[in-house]
């Protein structure tokens, strides 16, 4: 029986609309093939929403997300805001507002290696080969959302500012549960990353983790300081299976992790939580490439695969998208980030994947 898929499409800024078009075409092709009914609506977020509404995540966009079963998200950001610390509204605020309002407390970023791209990794092939782990990043707490003071001159005439790395026990418990449940479906190994030798918030993380771990006796748990984890990830990426950490550490470690596979243009992510889940590539809006039809659409296409699997429990559909992406890589039918000398355009790669799905 076919399902009805109600999707909100938030393409955002920069290359967002170009890569989204390809991911949408792939989604349509999959729905057609498997007899699902696709109902999608588009809405603005990021710089384009600031231009239109003065708000990077307008209420109308939020309503659409709430009414949908899944959100496909492109990227936000515009250089005109990047070097202006005084800007009152910023595209990234839209992303943070969406995370908070949709209760997206878990960000899941798989780090996979593709055999044919191993030589693209900045790390030695023999180190990277076989690396396959997921980072689970807490996404609605910590310094991103704690009490903060923007730069201000204090009573002593000194300018100051601060952020607060606040975490409550329930926030930590729910993200750790996500990590342990994941590990059960994988290699049964969780690494809790913190800075418990220095930070009080990390000591609460570790305390809670040490209480929860014994409830998952089939899962091996280890604890690692974030500085050490940053090093281990480069020295020995195959060590990891499921890594779980707080918002800020996760932000930094997932960028580091993203280059292991050789191209940022290949990695999707899922953000899940209380309301509608969001699926997005981990790369940014790449404004230099906007409108040039050169950006790699595969990360967004793979995000659509995650959407089929996670939001709709349609595993076969997701697997077919992955197979098509793998085939395009094997055929070296790729964008310039992967092969400069033999590059195809964003739309050509998208069409190749769509055709593969139609013929499969
Ligand atoms: C990410 C991004 C965001 C973050 C920015 C754009 C606010 O870097 O999704 O990792 O810091 O969380
Ligand atoms: Mn980031």
Short mmCIF file of C-alpha atoms and ligand atoms in Angstrom, two decimals:
data_model
loop_
_atom_site.label_atom_id
_atom_site.label_comp_id
_atom_site.label_asym_id
_atom_site.label_seq_id
_atom_site.Cartn_x
_atom_site.Cartn_y
_atom_site.Cartn_z
CA UNK A 1 0.00 0.00 0.00
CA UNK A 2 1.30 3.40 -0.96
CA UNK A 3 1.67 6.05 1.70
CA UNK A 4 0.86 9.71 1.66
CA UNK A 5 3.98 11.82 2.17
CA UNK A 6 3.41 15.39 3.32
CA UNK A 7 6.68 17.27 3.07
CA UNK A 8 7.74 20.83 3.79
CA UNK A 9 10.52 21.98 1.46
CA UNK A 10 12.79 24.72 2.84
CA UNK A 11 15.45 25.28 0.21
CA UNK A 12 16.98 28.35 1.88
CA UNK A 13 19.82 30.40 0.40
CA UNK A 14 22.85 30.07 -1.86
CA UNK A 15 23.04 26.68 -3.53
CA UNK A 16 20.08 25.48 -1.43
CA UNK A 17 17.46 25.82 -4.21
CA UNK A 18 19.69 24.12 -6.82
CA UNK A 19 20.51 21.04 -4.76
CA UNK A 20 16.95 20.90 -3.43
CA UNK A 21 15.51 20.72 -6.95
CA UNK A 22 17.55 17.55 -7.54
CA UNK A 23 16.57 16.00 -4.19
CA UNK A 24 12.92 16.77 -4.92
CA UNK A 25 13.11 15.20 -8.38
CA UNK A 26 14.64 12.10 -6.79
CA UNK A 27 11.88 12.07 -4.14
CA UNK A 28 9.21 12.34 -6.86
CA UNK A 29 10.78 9.51 -8.86
CA UNK A 30 10.88 7.25 -5.81
CA UNK A 31 7.25 8.03 -4.91
CA UNK A 32 6.15 7.27 -8.45
CA UNK A 33 8.07 4.01 -8.51
CA UNK A 34 6.70 2.75 -5.18
CA UNK A 35 3.18 4.15 -5.53
CA UNK A 36 3.35 6.81 -2.82
CA UNK A 37 1.48 10.07 -3.02
CA UNK A 38 3.74 13.08 -2.56
CA UNK A 39 2.33 16.36 -1.33
CA UNK A 40 4.98 19.01 -0.88
CA UNK A 41 4.86 22.72 -0.12
CA UNK A 42 7.74 25.20 -0.23
CA UNK A 43 8.47 27.94 2.28
CA UNK A 44 11.18 30.51 2.92
CA UNK A 45 13.86 30.45 5.59
CA UNK A 46 17.26 32.13 6.03
CA UNK A 47 18.38 35.29 4.24
CA UNK A 48 15.62 35.05 1.63
CA UNK A 49 13.03 35.00 4.45
CA UNK A 50 14.67 38.04 6.09
CA UNK A 51 14.39 39.87 2.77
CA UNK A 52 10.73 38.91 2.37
CA UNK A 53 9.46 38.99 5.98
CA UNK A 54 12.24 40.44 8.16
CA UNK A 55 12.37 37.08 9.96
CA UNK A 56 14.66 34.14 9.17
CA UNK A 57 12.07 31.58 10.33
CA UNK A 58 8.66 33.20 9.81
CA UNK A 59 5.62 31.88 11.63
CA UNK A 60 4.07 30.78 8.30
CA UNK A 61 7.13 28.59 7.61
CA UNK A 62 6.92 27.14 11.12
CA UNK A 63 3.23 26.34 10.66
CA UNK A 64 3.97 24.51 7.43
CA UNK A 65 6.70 22.47 9.18
CA UNK A 66 4.33 21.59 12.01
CA UNK A 67 1.64 20.41 9.57
CA UNK A 68 4.06 18.27 7.57
CA UNK A 69 5.38 14.75 8.21
CA UNK A 70 8.96 15.71 7.35
CA UNK A 71 11.02 18.75 6.44
CA UNK A 72 13.58 18.69 3.63
CA UNK A 73 16.02 21.49 4.27
CA UNK A 74 18.68 23.02 2.00
CA UNK A 75 21.06 25.52 3.57
CA UNK A 76 20.95 29.06 4.93
CA UNK A 77 23.46 31.89 5.04
CA UNK A 78 24.47 34.92 3.04
CA UNK A 79 27.85 36.68 2.99
CA UNK A 80 26.19 40.05 3.55
CA UNK A 81 25.58 39.03 7.18
CA UNK A 82 28.83 37.17 7.86
CA UNK A 83 31.12 40.07 8.62
CA UNK A 84 28.59 42.26 10.34
CA UNK A 85 28.47 41.41 14.06
CA UNK A 86 25.94 44.21 14.57
CA UNK A 87 23.30 42.78 12.21
CA UNK A 88 20.03 42.55 14.16
CA UNK A 89 18.65 39.60 12.23
CA UNK A 90 20.83 36.81 10.83
CA UNK A 91 19.99 33.83 8.60
CA UNK A 92 21.42 31.38 11.16
CA UNK A 93 18.89 32.57 13.73
CA UNK A 94 16.28 30.95 11.51
CA UNK A 95 17.99 27.60 11.86
CA UNK A 96 18.28 27.93 15.63
CA UNK A 97 14.65 29.04 15.93
CA UNK A 98 13.52 26.08 13.86
CA UNK A 99 15.53 23.65 16.01
CA UNK A 100 14.05 25.08 19.19
CA UNK A 101 10.45 25.36 17.99
CA UNK A 102 10.40 21.88 16.47
CA UNK A 103 12.15 20.48 19.57
CA UNK A 104 14.91 18.95 17.41
CA UNK A 105 17.13 17.82 20.26
CA UNK A 106 19.05 15.13 18.38
CA UNK A 107 21.20 15.77 15.34
CA UNK A 108 22.36 12.59 13.68
CA UNK A 109 25.30 12.77 11.31
CA UNK A 110 26.53 9.54 9.78
CA UNK A 111 30.17 9.50 8.67
CA UNK A 112 30.60 6.93 5.96
CA UNK A 113 33.44 6.35 3.57
CA UNK A 114 32.95 5.57 -0.09
CA UNK A 115 35.53 3.15 -1.47
CA UNK A 116 35.98 5.10 -4.71
CA UNK A 117 36.59 8.36 -2.81
CA UNK A 118 39.12 7.16 -0.26
CA UNK A 119 41.90 8.90 -2.16
CA UNK A 120 40.07 12.22 -1.73
CA UNK A 121 40.34 12.12 2.05
CA UNK A 122 42.97 14.39 3.57
CA UNK A 123 43.87 11.42 5.79
CA UNK A 124 45.85 8.39 4.69
CA UNK A 125 43.72 5.81 2.91
CA UNK A 126 44.67 3.01 5.28
CA UNK A 127 43.45 5.06 8.26
CA UNK A 128 40.12 5.99 6.70
CA UNK A 129 39.24 2.67 5.11
CA UNK A 130 36.33 1.11 6.95
CA UNK A 131 35.48 4.19 9.02
CA UNK A 132 31.75 4.13 9.67
CA UNK A 133 30.36 5.96 12.65
CA UNK A 134 27.61 8.36 13.62
CA UNK A 135 27.85 11.52 15.63
CA UNK A 136 24.83 12.26 17.75
CA UNK A 137 24.88 15.90 18.69
CA UNK A 138 22.56 17.44 21.28
CA UNK A 139 20.94 20.31 19.37
CA UNK A 140 18.68 22.44 21.56
CA UNK A 141 20.73 23.06 24.71
CA UNK A 142 24.12 24.16 25.96
CA UNK A 143 25.81 27.41 25.05
CA UNK A 144 23.69 27.89 21.96
CA UNK A 145 20.59 28.51 24.04
CA UNK A 146 21.84 29.25 27.58
CA UNK A 147 21.64 32.67 29.19
CA UNK A 148 23.87 35.07 27.30
CA UNK A 149 25.11 38.62 27.43
CA UNK A 150 25.97 40.34 24.17
CA UNK A 151 29.01 42.64 24.35
CA UNK A 152 28.29 45.41 26.90
CA UNK A 153 30.40 47.83 28.94
CA UNK A 154 30.13 46.84 32.61
CA UNK A 155 30.14 49.03 35.75
CA UNK A 156 33.98 49.07 35.74
CA UNK A 157 34.05 50.39 32.19
CA UNK A 158 35.25 47.06 30.77
CA UNK A 159 33.47 45.51 27.83
CA UNK A 160 32.27 41.97 28.53
CA UNK A 161 30.10 39.19 27.11
CA UNK A 162 29.25 35.61 28.05
CA UNK A 163 27.34 32.46 27.18
CA UNK A 164 26.13 29.83 29.62
CA UNK A 165 26.60 26.13 28.99
CA UNK A 166 23.44 25.03 30.79
CA UNK A 167 22.20 21.42 30.74
CA UNK A 168 19.44 19.80 32.73
CA UNK A 169 19.24 16.07 33.53
CA UNK A 170 16.21 15.40 31.26
CA UNK A 171 17.98 17.03 28.30
CA UNK A 172 20.99 14.77 28.82
CA UNK A 173 18.94 11.64 29.46
CA UNK A 174 16.91 11.87 26.28
CA UNK A 175 19.90 12.38 23.98
CA UNK A 176 21.87 9.57 25.64
CA UNK A 177 18.90 7.25 25.13
CA UNK A 178 18.93 8.07 21.42
CA UNK A 179 22.64 7.17 21.34
CA UNK A 180 22.28 3.86 23.18
CA UNK A 181 19.29 2.80 21.08
CA UNK A 182 21.29 3.55 17.94
CA UNK A 183 24.26 1.59 19.16
CA UNK A 184 22.01 -1.43 19.62
CA UNK A 185 21.23 -1.33 15.91
CA UNK A 186 24.91 -0.93 15.03
CA UNK A 187 28.20 -2.17 16.48
CA UNK A 188 27.06 -1.70 20.10
CA UNK A 189 29.69 0.82 21.07
CA UNK A 190 28.96 4.28 22.51
CA UNK A 191 31.59 6.93 23.14
CA UNK A 192 30.39 9.73 25.43
CA UNK A 193 32.40 12.85 24.65
CA UNK A 194 32.68 15.56 27.32
CA UNK A 195 35.10 17.77 29.21
CA UNK A 196 34.34 16.42 32.68
CA UNK A 197 37.85 17.22 33.92
CA UNK A 198 36.99 20.93 33.71
CA UNK A 199 33.29 21.65 33.14
CA UNK A 200 30.49 21.21 35.66
CA UNK A 201 27.97 20.66 32.86
CA UNK A 202 30.16 17.82 31.56
CA UNK A 203 30.29 16.27 35.02
CA UNK A 204 26.49 16.08 34.96
CA UNK A 205 26.67 14.48 31.49
CA UNK A 206 29.08 11.87 32.74
CA UNK A 207 27.08 11.20 35.91
CA UNK A 208 23.90 10.64 33.91
CA UNK A 209 25.73 8.52 31.33
CA UNK A 210 27.19 6.30 34.04
CA UNK A 211 23.68 5.72 35.36
CA UNK A 212 22.18 4.92 31.95
CA UNK A 213 24.99 2.75 30.54
CA UNK A 214 24.32 -0.24 32.85
CA UNK A 215 20.76 -0.35 31.47
CA UNK A 216 22.32 -1.28 28.13
CA UNK A 217 24.61 -4.17 29.18
CA UNK A 218 24.93 -5.28 25.56
CA UNK A 219 26.51 -1.93 24.61
CA UNK A 220 30.17 -1.11 25.37
CA UNK A 221 30.47 2.44 26.69
CA UNK A 222 33.56 4.56 26.92
CA UNK A 223 34.15 8.15 27.96
CA UNK A 224 36.48 10.52 26.19
CA UNK A 225 37.45 14.13 26.73
CA UNK A 226 36.59 16.27 23.74
CA UNK A 227 40.18 17.32 23.04
CA UNK A 228 41.24 13.71 22.98
CA UNK A 229 38.24 12.76 20.82
CA UNK A 230 39.23 15.40 18.26
CA UNK A 231 42.63 13.73 18.04
CA UNK A 232 41.39 10.14 17.99
CA UNK A 233 38.99 10.90 15.18
CA UNK A 234 41.94 11.77 12.94
CA UNK A 235 44.37 9.16 14.23
CA UNK A 236 41.96 6.25 14.34
CA UNK A 237 38.50 7.00 12.91
CA UNK A 238 37.56 3.31 12.76
CA UNK A 239 37.58 3.27 16.59
CA UNK A 240 34.18 4.95 16.72
CA UNK A 241 30.68 3.55 16.28
CA UNK A 242 28.26 5.95 18.00
CA UNK A 243 29.63 9.19 19.41
CA UNK A 244 27.34 11.34 21.56
CA UNK A 245 28.05 14.83 22.81
CA UNK A 246 26.71 18.25 23.72
CA UNK A 247 25.75 20.96 21.25
CA UNK A 248 28.96 22.98 20.97
CA UNK A 249 31.38 20.04 21.02
CA UNK A 250 29.16 18.32 18.47
CA UNK A 251 29.21 21.33 16.18
CA UNK A 252 33.00 21.30 16.09
CA UNK A 253 33.52 17.54 15.95
CA UNK A 254 30.99 17.01 13.15
CA UNK A 255 32.77 19.50 10.90
CA UNK A 256 35.99 17.67 11.62
CA UNK A 257 34.31 14.33 10.95
CA UNK A 258 32.81 15.53 7.69
CA UNK A 259 36.14 15.75 5.88
CA UNK A 260 37.16 12.20 6.75
CA UNK A 261 35.06 10.78 3.93
CA UNK A 262 36.68 13.03 1.34
CA UNK A 263 33.84 15.36 0.44
CA UNK A 264 31.52 17.52 2.48
CA UNK A 265 29.17 17.37 -0.50
CA UNK A 266 28.21 13.80 0.33
CA UNK A 267 27.07 13.89 3.92
CA UNK A 268 23.42 14.06 4.96
CA UNK A 269 21.96 14.56 8.41
CA UNK A 270 18.74 14.11 10.32
CA UNK A 271 17.46 16.19 13.21
CA UNK A 272 14.81 14.51 15.27
CA UNK A 273 12.89 15.42 18.40
CA UNK A 274 9.48 16.40 19.62
CA UNK A 275 7.72 17.44 16.42
CA UNK A 276 8.49 17.14 12.70
CA UNK A 277 11.95 15.80 11.81
CA UNK A 278 14.28 17.76 9.52
CA UNK A 279 16.61 16.27 6.90
CA UNK A 280 19.45 18.36 5.56
CA UNK A 281 22.89 18.18 4.00
CA UNK A 282 25.64 19.11 6.39
CA UNK A 283 27.27 21.54 3.99
CA UNK A 284 26.43 25.22 4.04
CA UNK A 285 24.92 27.57 1.45
CA UNK A 286 28.21 27.85 -0.53
CA UNK A 287 27.34 31.36 -1.80
CA UNK A 288 30.30 31.47 -4.23
CA UNK A 289 28.65 28.72 -6.26
CA UNK A 290 25.11 30.10 -6.18
CA UNK A 291 23.37 29.86 -9.54
CA UNK A 292 26.37 28.22 -11.23
CA UNK A 293 24.92 24.70 -11.33
CA UNK A 294 28.19 23.23 -9.97
CA UNK A 295 27.32 22.23 -6.37
CA UNK A 296 27.17 18.57 -5.40
CA UNK A 297 23.51 17.54 -4.95
CA UNK A 298 24.30 14.14 -3.42
CA UNK A 299 24.25 15.22 0.24
CA UNK A 300 20.73 16.58 -0.19
CA UNK A 301 19.69 13.52 -2.19
CA UNK A 302 21.06 11.31 0.61
CA UNK A 303 19.14 13.47 3.09
CA UNK A 304 16.01 12.54 1.16
CA UNK A 305 17.05 8.88 1.59
CA UNK A 306 17.28 9.43 5.35
CA UNK A 307 13.84 11.06 5.23
CA UNK A 308 12.27 7.98 3.61
CA UNK A 309 13.93 5.73 6.20
CA UNK A 310 13.44 7.77 9.38
CA UNK A 311 10.28 9.79 8.85
CA UNK A 312 8.27 7.26 6.85
CA UNK A 313 9.91 3.95 7.74
CA UNK A 314 10.33 3.25 4.01
CA UNK A 315 13.61 1.32 4.04
CA UNK A 316 13.49 -0.06 0.51
CA UNK A 317 12.94 3.42 -0.91
CA UNK A 318 15.88 4.81 1.04
CA UNK A 319 18.06 1.90 -0.03
CA UNK A 320 17.28 2.50 -3.68
CA UNK A 321 18.38 6.13 -3.41
CA UNK A 322 21.62 5.04 -1.73
CA UNK A 323 22.20 2.48 -4.45
CA UNK A 324 21.66 5.10 -7.15
CA UNK A 325 24.08 7.51 -5.46
CA UNK A 326 26.68 4.77 -5.10
CA UNK A 327 26.25 3.89 -8.77
CA UNK A 328 26.78 7.50 -9.85
CA UNK A 329 30.00 7.59 -7.82
CA UNK A 330 31.17 4.27 -9.24
CA UNK A 331 30.49 5.58 -12.73
CA UNK A 332 32.40 8.73 -11.79
CA UNK A 333 29.40 10.75 -12.91
CA UNK A 334 30.15 13.48 -10.38
CA UNK A 335 30.38 17.22 -9.74
CA UNK A 336 33.61 19.22 -9.71
CA UNK A 337 34.27 18.86 -5.97
CA UNK A 338 34.93 15.18 -6.64
CA UNK A 339 36.50 15.28 -10.10
CA UNK A 340 37.61 18.66 -11.42
CA UNK A 341 38.79 17.35 -14.77
CA UNK A 342 35.68 15.42 -15.64
CA UNK A 343 32.95 17.38 -13.91
CA UNK A 344 29.23 17.22 -14.50
CA UNK A 345 26.76 19.86 -13.40
CA UNK A 346 24.42 19.75 -10.41
CA UNK A 347 21.41 19.07 -12.63
CA UNK A 348 23.22 16.44 -14.72
CA UNK A 349 24.17 14.46 -11.62
CA UNK A 350 20.61 14.79 -10.27
CA UNK A 351 19.14 13.61 -13.58
CA UNK A 352 21.56 10.67 -13.67
CA UNK A 353 20.34 9.55 -10.25
CA UNK A 354 16.68 10.02 -11.24
CA UNK A 355 17.18 7.96 -14.39
CA UNK A 356 18.88 5.19 -12.45
CA UNK A 357 15.89 5.05 -10.09
CA UNK A 358 13.39 5.01 -12.95
CA UNK A 359 15.19 2.13 -14.65
CA UNK A 360 15.86 0.10 -11.48
C1 LIG B 1 25.58 23.49 11.91
C2 LIG B 1 25.88 24.95 11.65
C3 LIG B 1 25.03 25.80 12.59
C4 LIG B 1 25.42 25.46 14.01
C5 LIG B 1 25.11 27.31 12.34
C6 LIG B 1 24.82 27.66 10.90
C7 LIG B 1 24.21 28.07 13.27
O1 LIG B 1 27.23 25.22 11.80
O2 LIG B 1 24.44 23.06 11.65
O3 LIG B 1 26.46 22.78 12.36
O4 LIG B 1 26.38 26.04 14.55
O5 LIG B 1 24.77 24.62 14.60
MN1 LIG B 2 28.41 23.52 12.38
#
